[in-house]
XYZ file of C-alpha atoms in Angstrom:
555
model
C -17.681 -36.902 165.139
C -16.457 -33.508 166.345
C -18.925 -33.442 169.009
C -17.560 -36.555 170.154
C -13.956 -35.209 170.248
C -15.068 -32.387 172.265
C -17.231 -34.736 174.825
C -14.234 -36.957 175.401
C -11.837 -34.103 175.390
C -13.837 -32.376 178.265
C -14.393 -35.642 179.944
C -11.082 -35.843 180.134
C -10.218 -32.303 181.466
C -13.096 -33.380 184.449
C -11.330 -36.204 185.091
C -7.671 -34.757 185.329
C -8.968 -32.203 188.044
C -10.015 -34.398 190.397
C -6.794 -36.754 190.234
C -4.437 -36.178 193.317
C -0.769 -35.327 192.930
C 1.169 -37.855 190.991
C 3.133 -39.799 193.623
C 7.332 -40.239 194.225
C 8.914 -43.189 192.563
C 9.367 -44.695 195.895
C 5.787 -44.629 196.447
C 5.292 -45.872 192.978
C 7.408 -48.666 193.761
C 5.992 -49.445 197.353
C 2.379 -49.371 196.342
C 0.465 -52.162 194.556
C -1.468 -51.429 191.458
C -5.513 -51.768 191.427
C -6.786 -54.260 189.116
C -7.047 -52.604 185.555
C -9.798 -52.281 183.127
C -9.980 -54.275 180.097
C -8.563 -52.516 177.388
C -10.522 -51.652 174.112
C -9.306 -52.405 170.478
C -5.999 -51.469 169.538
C -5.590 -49.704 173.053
C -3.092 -50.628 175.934
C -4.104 -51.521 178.813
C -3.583 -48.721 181.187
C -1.851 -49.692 185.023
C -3.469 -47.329 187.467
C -1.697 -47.011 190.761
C -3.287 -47.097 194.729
C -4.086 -43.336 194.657
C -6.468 -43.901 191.936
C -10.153 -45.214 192.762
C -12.117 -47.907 190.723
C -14.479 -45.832 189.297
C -11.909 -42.940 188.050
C -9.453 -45.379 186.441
C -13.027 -46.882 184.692
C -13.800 -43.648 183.349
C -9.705 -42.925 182.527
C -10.044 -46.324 180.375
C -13.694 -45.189 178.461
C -12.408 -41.951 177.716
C -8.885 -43.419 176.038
C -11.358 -45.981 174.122
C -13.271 -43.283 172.719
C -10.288 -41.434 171.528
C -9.409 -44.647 169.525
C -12.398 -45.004 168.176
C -13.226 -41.027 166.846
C -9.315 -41.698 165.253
C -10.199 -44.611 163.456
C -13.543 -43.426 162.138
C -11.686 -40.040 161.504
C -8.987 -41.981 159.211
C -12.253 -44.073 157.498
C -13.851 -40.849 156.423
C -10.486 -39.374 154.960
C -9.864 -42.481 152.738
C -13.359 -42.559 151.526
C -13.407 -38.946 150.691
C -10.297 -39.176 148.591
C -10.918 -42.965 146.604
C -13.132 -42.878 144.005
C -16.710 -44.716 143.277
C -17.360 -47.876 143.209
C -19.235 -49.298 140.085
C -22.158 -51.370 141.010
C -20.879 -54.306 138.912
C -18.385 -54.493 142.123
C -20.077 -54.897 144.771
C -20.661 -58.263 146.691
C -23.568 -60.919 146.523
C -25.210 -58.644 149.617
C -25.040 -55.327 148.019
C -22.317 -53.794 150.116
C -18.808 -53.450 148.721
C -16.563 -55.976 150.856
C -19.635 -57.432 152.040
C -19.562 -61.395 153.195
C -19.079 -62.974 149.695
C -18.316 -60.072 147.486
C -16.611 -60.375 144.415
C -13.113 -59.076 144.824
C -13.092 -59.031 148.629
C -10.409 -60.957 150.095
C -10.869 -61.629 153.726
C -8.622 -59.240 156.009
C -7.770 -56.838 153.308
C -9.695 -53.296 152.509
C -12.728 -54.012 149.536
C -11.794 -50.458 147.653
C -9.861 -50.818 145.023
C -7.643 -47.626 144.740
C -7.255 -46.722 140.888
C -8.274 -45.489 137.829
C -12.198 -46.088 136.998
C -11.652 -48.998 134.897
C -9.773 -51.320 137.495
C -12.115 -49.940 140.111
C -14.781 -51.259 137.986
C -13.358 -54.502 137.435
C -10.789 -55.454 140.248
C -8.083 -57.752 139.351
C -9.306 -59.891 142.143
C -12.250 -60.593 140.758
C -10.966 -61.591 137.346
C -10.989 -58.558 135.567
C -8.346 -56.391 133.484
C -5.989 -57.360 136.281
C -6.221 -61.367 135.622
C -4.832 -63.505 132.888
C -6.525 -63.303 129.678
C -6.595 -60.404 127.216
C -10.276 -60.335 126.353
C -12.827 -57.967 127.328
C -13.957 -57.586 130.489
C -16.836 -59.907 131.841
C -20.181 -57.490 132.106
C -21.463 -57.690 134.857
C -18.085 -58.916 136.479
C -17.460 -62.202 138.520
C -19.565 -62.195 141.347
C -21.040 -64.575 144.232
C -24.290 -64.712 142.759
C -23.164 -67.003 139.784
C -20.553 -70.292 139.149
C -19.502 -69.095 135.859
C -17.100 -66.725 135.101
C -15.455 -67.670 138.630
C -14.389 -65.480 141.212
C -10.882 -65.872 142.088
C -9.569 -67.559 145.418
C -7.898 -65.474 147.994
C -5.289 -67.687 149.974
C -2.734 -66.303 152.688
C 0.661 -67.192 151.508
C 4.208 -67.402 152.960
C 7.177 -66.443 151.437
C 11.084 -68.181 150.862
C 14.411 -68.220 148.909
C 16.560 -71.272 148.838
C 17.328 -71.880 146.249
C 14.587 -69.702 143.931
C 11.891 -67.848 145.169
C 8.518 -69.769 146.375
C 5.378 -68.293 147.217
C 3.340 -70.934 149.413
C -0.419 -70.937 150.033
C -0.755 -71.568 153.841
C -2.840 -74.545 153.139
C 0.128 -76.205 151.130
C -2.731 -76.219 147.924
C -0.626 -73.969 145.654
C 3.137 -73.030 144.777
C 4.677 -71.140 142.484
C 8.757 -71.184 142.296
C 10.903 -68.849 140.063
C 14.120 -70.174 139.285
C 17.212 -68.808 137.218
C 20.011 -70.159 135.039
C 22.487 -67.629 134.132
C 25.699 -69.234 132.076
C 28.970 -67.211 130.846
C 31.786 -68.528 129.529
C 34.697 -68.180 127.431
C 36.003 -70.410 124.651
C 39.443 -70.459 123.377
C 40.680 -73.035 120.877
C 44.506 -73.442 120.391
C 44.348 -74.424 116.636
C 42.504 -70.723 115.115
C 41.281 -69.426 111.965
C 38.349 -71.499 111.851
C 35.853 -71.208 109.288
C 33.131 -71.066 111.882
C 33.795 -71.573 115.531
C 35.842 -68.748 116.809
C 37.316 -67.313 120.172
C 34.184 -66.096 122.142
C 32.731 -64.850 125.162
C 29.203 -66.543 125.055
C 26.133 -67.053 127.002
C 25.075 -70.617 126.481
C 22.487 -70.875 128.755
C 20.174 -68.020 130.284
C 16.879 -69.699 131.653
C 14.199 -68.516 133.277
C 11.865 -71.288 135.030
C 8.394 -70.688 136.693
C 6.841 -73.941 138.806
C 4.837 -75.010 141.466
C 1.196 -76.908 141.612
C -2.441 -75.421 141.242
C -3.864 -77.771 143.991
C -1.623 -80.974 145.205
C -2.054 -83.512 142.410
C -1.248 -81.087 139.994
C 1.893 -78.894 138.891
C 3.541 -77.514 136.301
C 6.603 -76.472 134.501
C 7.037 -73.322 131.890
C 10.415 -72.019 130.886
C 11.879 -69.404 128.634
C 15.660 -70.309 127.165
C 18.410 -68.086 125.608
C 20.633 -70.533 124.184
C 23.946 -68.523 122.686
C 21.780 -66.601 119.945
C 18.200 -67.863 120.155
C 15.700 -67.160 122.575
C 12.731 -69.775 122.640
C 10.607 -71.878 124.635
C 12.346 -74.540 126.450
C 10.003 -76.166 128.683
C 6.088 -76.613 129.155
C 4.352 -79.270 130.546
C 2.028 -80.359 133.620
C 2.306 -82.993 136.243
C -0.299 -85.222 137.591
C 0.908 -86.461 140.560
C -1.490 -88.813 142.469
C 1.108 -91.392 143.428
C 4.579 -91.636 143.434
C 4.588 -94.799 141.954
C 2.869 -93.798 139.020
C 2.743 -89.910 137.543
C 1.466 -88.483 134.309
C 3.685 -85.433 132.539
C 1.894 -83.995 129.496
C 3.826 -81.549 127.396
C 7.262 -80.282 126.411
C 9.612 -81.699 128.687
C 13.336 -83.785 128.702
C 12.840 -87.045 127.058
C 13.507 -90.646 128.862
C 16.833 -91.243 127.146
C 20.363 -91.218 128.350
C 21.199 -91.323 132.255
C 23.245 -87.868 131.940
C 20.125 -85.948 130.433
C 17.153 -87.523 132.387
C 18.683 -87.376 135.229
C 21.539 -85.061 135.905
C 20.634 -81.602 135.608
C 22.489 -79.167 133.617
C 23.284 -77.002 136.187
C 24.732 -79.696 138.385
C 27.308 -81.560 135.285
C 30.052 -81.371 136.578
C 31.899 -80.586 133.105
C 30.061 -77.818 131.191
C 28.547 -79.969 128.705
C 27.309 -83.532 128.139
C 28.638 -86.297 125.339
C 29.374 -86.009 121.970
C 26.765 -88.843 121.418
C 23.511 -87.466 123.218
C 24.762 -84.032 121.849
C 24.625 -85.631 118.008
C 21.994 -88.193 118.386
C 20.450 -87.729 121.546
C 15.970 -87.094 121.561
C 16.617 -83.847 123.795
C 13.324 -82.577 124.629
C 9.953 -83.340 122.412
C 6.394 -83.050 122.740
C 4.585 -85.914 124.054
C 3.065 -87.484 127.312
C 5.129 -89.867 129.412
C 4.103 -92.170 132.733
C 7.093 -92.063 135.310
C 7.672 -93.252 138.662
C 9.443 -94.652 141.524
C 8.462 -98.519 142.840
C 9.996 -101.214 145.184
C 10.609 -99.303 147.715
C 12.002 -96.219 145.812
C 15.149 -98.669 144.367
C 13.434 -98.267 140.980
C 12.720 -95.477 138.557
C 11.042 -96.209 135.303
C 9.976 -93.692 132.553
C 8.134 -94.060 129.189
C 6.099 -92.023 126.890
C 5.129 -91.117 123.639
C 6.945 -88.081 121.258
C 6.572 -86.505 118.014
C 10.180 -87.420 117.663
C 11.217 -83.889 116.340
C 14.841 -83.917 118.235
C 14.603 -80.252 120.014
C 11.611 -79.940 118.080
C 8.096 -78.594 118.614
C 6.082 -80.122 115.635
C 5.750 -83.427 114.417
C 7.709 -84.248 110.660
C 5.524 -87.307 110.503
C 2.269 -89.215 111.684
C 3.971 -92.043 113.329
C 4.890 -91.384 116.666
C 8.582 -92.297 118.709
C 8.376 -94.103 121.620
C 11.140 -93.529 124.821
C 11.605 -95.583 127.942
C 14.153 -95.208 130.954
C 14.765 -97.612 133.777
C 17.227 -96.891 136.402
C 17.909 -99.701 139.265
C 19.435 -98.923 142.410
C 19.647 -102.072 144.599
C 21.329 -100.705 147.879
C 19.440 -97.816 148.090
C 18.061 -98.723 151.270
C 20.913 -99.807 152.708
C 21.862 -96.787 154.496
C 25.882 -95.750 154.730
C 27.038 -99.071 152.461
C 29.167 -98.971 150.076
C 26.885 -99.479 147.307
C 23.910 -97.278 148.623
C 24.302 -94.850 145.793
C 25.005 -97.950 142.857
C 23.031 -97.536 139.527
C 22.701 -99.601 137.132
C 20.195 -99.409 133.877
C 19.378 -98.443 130.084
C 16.891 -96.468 128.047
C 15.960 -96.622 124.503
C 13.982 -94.278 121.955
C 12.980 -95.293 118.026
C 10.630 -94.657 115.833
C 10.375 -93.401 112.053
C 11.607 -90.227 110.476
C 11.262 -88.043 107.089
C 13.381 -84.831 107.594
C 16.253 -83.225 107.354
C 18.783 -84.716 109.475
C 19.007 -82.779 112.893
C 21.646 -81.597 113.277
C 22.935 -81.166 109.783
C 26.299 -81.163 111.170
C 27.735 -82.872 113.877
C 30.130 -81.314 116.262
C 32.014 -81.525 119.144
C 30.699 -79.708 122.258
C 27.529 -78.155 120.961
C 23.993 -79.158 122.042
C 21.498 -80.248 119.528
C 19.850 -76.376 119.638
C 23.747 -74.852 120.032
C 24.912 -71.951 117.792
C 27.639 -73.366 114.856
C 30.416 -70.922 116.259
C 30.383 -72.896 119.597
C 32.060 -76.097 118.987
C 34.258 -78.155 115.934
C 32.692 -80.054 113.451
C 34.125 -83.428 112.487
C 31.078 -84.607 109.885
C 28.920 -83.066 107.775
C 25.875 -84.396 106.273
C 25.232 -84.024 102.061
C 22.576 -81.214 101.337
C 21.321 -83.989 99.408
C 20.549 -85.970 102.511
C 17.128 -87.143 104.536
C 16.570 -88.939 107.583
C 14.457 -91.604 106.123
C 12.940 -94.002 107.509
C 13.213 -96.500 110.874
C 15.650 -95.021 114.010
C 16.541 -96.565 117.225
C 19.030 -95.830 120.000
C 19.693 -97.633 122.940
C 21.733 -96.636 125.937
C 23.145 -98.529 129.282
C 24.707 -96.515 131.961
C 25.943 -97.022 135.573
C 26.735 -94.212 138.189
C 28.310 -94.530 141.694
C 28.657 -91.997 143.882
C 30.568 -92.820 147.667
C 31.890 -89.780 149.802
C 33.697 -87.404 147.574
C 33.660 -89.368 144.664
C 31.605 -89.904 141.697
C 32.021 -92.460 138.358
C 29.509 -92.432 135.550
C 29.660 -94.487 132.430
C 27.639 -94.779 129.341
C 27.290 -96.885 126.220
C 25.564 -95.646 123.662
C 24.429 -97.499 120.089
C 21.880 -97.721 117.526
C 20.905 -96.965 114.152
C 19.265 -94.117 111.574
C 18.332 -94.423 107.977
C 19.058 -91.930 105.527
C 18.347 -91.743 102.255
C 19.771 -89.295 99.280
C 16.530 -87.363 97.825
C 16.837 -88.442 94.261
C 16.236 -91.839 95.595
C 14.478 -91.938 98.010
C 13.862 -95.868 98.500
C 17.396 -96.341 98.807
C 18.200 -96.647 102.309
C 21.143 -96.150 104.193
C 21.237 -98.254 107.309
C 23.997 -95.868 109.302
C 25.257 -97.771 112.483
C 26.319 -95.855 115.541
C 28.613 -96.375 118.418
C 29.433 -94.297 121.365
C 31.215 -94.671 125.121
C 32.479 -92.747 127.609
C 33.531 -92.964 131.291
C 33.269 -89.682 133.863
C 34.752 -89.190 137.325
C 34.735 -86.522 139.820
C 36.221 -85.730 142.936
C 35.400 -83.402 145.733
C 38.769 -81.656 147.404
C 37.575 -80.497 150.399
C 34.868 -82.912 151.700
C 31.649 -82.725 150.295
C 30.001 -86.002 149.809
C 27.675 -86.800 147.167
C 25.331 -88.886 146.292
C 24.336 -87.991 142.813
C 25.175 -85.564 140.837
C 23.973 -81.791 141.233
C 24.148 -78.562 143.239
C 27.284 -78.526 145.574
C 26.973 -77.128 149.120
C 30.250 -76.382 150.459
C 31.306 -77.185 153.691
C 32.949 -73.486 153.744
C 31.910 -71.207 151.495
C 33.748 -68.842 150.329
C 33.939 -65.535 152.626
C 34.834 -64.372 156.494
C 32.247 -65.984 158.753
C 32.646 -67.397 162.500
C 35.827 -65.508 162.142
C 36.934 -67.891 159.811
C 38.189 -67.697 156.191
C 35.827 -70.149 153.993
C 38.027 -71.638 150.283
C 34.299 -73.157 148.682
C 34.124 -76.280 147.798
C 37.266 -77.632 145.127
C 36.432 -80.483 142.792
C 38.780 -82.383 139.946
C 36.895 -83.769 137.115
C 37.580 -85.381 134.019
C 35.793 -87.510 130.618
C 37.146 -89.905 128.352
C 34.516 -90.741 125.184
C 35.142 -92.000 121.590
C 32.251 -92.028 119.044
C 32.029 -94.585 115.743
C 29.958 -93.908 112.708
C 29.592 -95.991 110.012
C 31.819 -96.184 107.084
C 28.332 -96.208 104.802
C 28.384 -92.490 105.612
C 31.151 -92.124 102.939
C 30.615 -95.310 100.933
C 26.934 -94.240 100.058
C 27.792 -90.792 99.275
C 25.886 -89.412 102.347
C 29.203 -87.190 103.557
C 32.417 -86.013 101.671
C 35.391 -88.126 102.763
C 37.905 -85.606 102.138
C 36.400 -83.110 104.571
C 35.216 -85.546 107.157
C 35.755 -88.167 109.714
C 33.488 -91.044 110.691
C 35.365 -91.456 114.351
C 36.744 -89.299 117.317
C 38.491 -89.503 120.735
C 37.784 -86.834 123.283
C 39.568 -86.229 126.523
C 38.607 -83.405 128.904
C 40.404 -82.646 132.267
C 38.662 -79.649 134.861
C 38.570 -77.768 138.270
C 35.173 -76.711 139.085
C 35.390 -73.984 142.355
C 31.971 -73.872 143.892
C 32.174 -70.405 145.890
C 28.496 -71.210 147.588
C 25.620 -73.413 146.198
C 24.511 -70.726 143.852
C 27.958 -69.618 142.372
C 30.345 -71.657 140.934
C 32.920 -71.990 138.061
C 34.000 -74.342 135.853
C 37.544 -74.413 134.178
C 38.309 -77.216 131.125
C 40.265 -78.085 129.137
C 39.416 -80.590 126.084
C 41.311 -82.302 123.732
C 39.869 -84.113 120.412
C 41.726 -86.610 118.092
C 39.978 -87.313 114.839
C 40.012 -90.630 113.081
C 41.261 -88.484 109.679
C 42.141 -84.710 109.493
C 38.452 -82.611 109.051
C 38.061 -79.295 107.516
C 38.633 -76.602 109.561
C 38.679 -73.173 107.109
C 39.384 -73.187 102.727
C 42.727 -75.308 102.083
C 42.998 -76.202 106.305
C 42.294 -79.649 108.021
C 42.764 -80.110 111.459
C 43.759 -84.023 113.119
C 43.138 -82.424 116.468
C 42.027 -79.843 118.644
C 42.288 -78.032 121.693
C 39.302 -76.157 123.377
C 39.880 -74.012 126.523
C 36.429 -73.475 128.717
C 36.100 -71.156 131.704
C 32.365 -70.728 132.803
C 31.008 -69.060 134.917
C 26.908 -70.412 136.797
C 24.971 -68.380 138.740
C 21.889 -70.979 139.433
C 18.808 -70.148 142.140
């Protein structure tokens, strides 16, 4: 290699001598240039000018390739003096490290892998103590020569953010999406020294959510919840996705019941939480396998499956098995800028039978199923003597209407649950329920919707154009009343002198949506009990008052 510096370096010097004097600019500019060599590898072509002959600007070009190439091999020799040995188990199918076919090669990229022995021994690539899986190594490691244990695909990918992070294979075969859920808030109630609930800052929601598809019929879902005080799993399940008019979900995933849970997302309510009756008696998420899909034309959705019927749960509490189904109708849908395109109109229904403890034990205001006891009021307490027992069924029917900035939802919610007291058990208690309530929301400044979700305003907020952007502004508000049962008292399943079988709930808002990843909510809610509840030793409440201010980062 040094002998071929030196040869090109005196070339060079032979060459230079014999080159006449480097011309004026004018005669630069008034002469034409001679036809140039082709240039080498990674080497620009070089313009030679009318003073120059053919054969001199040949050997000018040669000499500048050979410089390029004594570099390159001269930067080779350094990295393979200074990276350490590769084990034999790593190289390819041919015998050569990076060879066509090798194990841990990936086409366009260098085939040493820089590290300590044991991950030069077993690259990552090629499924080793790099991969997924905490067992021992594979001896001798994935290779060409064999099926089994596979070697591990190398795909070019592209990069993008909006919103979440998504890493896509160039061949559109594989994604994989990270998406975050960060809730704070503050809660304030007017009427204090609770027993339980108390002012609080609180986090009731930080997710974390990892999707995408391994190859295009496939994808999957896995997310990690902090909920207030708990951390847990909150999500896991897989799509099978062959046609949109039927799909496959296997896993834990949101249930087919209720229009505001299946199909609004939580980070695009438009009040901070959802009604007092899915919150109470609601299926929330379960384990199971559902078929969903989207037929006639995509004017109808359908959903139904198959659940352990734990509410929130992740075991079955019995053999028998609930059943769920959704269907949502929307018969303008293809009638593009009516006034019914965004109409819907339909029900769901879950039941099965149960032998627990009742979930929840108590039953409060504005508290998810999961929700800590110090976030919301509760208006009815069940015994400690007390079991779900036996046959429960819910049924729902909702309609939603979005048109320009405005948006209506309703819900009526019913059924019954069985309960029993544990020193008789074959005694049932056949507990009716009955639930309502009627939502509207209204953008400010513009925005048209047409469902409910993440809000892009027309000006977010900030300096840009030279213009001030406000966000986006929306009004909301909820009426909802819920009716239990007078058996709850009558049968001894509740104390009547610390409980109430019926409340009215009214909540009025401004949500400011600075961009469509930032935005806060602001509510106040106000809830009338049917008789005054307990509230702390010798207090009962008739009402209360709950200020919310929340603040949702969501990308």
């Amino acid at each position: 290699m040094i002998a071929l510096v030196w040869l090109g370096a005196g070339a060079e010097r032979g060459l230079l001598a014999q080159e006449p004097a480097a011309p004026t600019q004018g005669a630069l500019e008034e002469a034409s240039p001679a036809t140039p060599s082709l240039p080498g590898p990674s080497t620009p072509a070089v313009a030679t000018d009318a003073a120059t002959t053919p054969r001199e600007a040949a050997l000018e070009d040669r000499v500048r390739q050979l410089e390029a190439m004594v570099n390159q091999l001269s930067g080779q020799m350094q990295t393979i003096s200074t990276s350490p040995p590769v084990a034999a188990g790593a190289m390819g199918a041919q015998g050569a490290p990076g060879a066509p076919g090798a194990a841990g090669s990936a086409p366009g990229t260098s085939p040493l892998d820089v590290g300590v022995p044991a991950t030069v021994a077993e690259p990552s690539a090629a499924g080793g103590v790099g991969a997924p899986g905490q067992s021992m190594p594979p001896n001798p490691p994935p290779n060409a020569r064999f099926n089994i244990p596979a070697t591990l695909e190398s795909k070019r990918a592209n990069v993008k953010f909006g919103p979440g992070f998504e890493i896509r294979s160039d061949d559109d075969e594989y994604i994989l999406q990270f998406h975050n859920l960060t809730q704070f808030e503050y809660r304030g109630y007017q009427q204090g020294n609770h027993a339980t609930e108390k002012d609080s800052f609180l986090i009731p929601r930080q997710w974390f959510m990892f999707s995408g598809r391994i190859t295009k019929p496939i994808g999957y879902f896995v997310s990690l919840a902090n909920g207030f005080d708990t951390v847990s799993m909150l999500d896991v399940f897989m799509d099978f996705d062959f046609d949109p008019r039927f799909r496959i979900r296997a896993g834990r995933f949101k249930t087919p019941f209720t229009y505001e849970f299946f199909v609004d997302p939580i980070q695009g309510l438009i009040l901070p939480e959802r009604s007092v009756f899915f919150n109470n008696f609601g299926q929330n998420r379960d384990l199971g396998v559902m078929g969903f899909g989207r037929a006639f034309k995509n004017t109808l959705d359908y959903a139904g499956g198959i659940f352990n019927g734990n509410r929130n749960g992740y075991v079955a509490n019995t053999d028998s098995k609930f059943v769920s189904a959704f269907l949502n109708w929307k018969p303008f849908n293809n009638n593009e800028g009516s006034l019914f395109e965004n109409f819907n109109i339909g029900g769901s229904l879950f039941g099965g039978n149960n032998n627990n403890s009742p979930l929840p034990q108590t039953l409060r205001t504005v508290v998810p199923t999961a929700g800590n006891s110090v976030a919301g009021v509760p208006f009815l307490a069940f015994n400690n003597n007390v079991r779900e027992m036996g046959a429960m069924t819910f049924w729902d029917l909702h309609t939603a209407y979005y048109y320009k900035q405005l948006a209506i939802n309703a819900e009526w919610g019913s059924g019954f649950q069985d309960y029993a007291q544990n020193s008789a058990l074959a005694s049932r208690t056949h507990l009716p329920v009955q639930s309502f309530y009627v939502l509207a929301g209204y953008m400010l400044t513009g925005e048209t919707r047409s469902g409910l979700g993440i809000v892009k305003p027309l000006r977010p907020l900030g300096m840009k154009g030279g213009q001030m952007g406000i966000g986006a502004w929306e009004l909301t508000g909820r009426y909802q009343q819920m009716n239990i049962g007078k058996e709850v008292f009558t049968n001894g399943l509740a104390d009547p002198n610390l409980w109430t079988n019926s409340l009215y709930m009214t909540d009025l808002g401004f949500n400011w949506h600075i961009n469509q990843y930032l935005k806060f909510l602001f509510t106040w809610e106000h809830a009338e009990f049917g008789q005054p509840v307990f509230s702390n030793i010798g207090q009962r409440n008739k009402t209360n008052d709950l200020f919310l201010a929340r603040m949702q980062l969501f990308f």
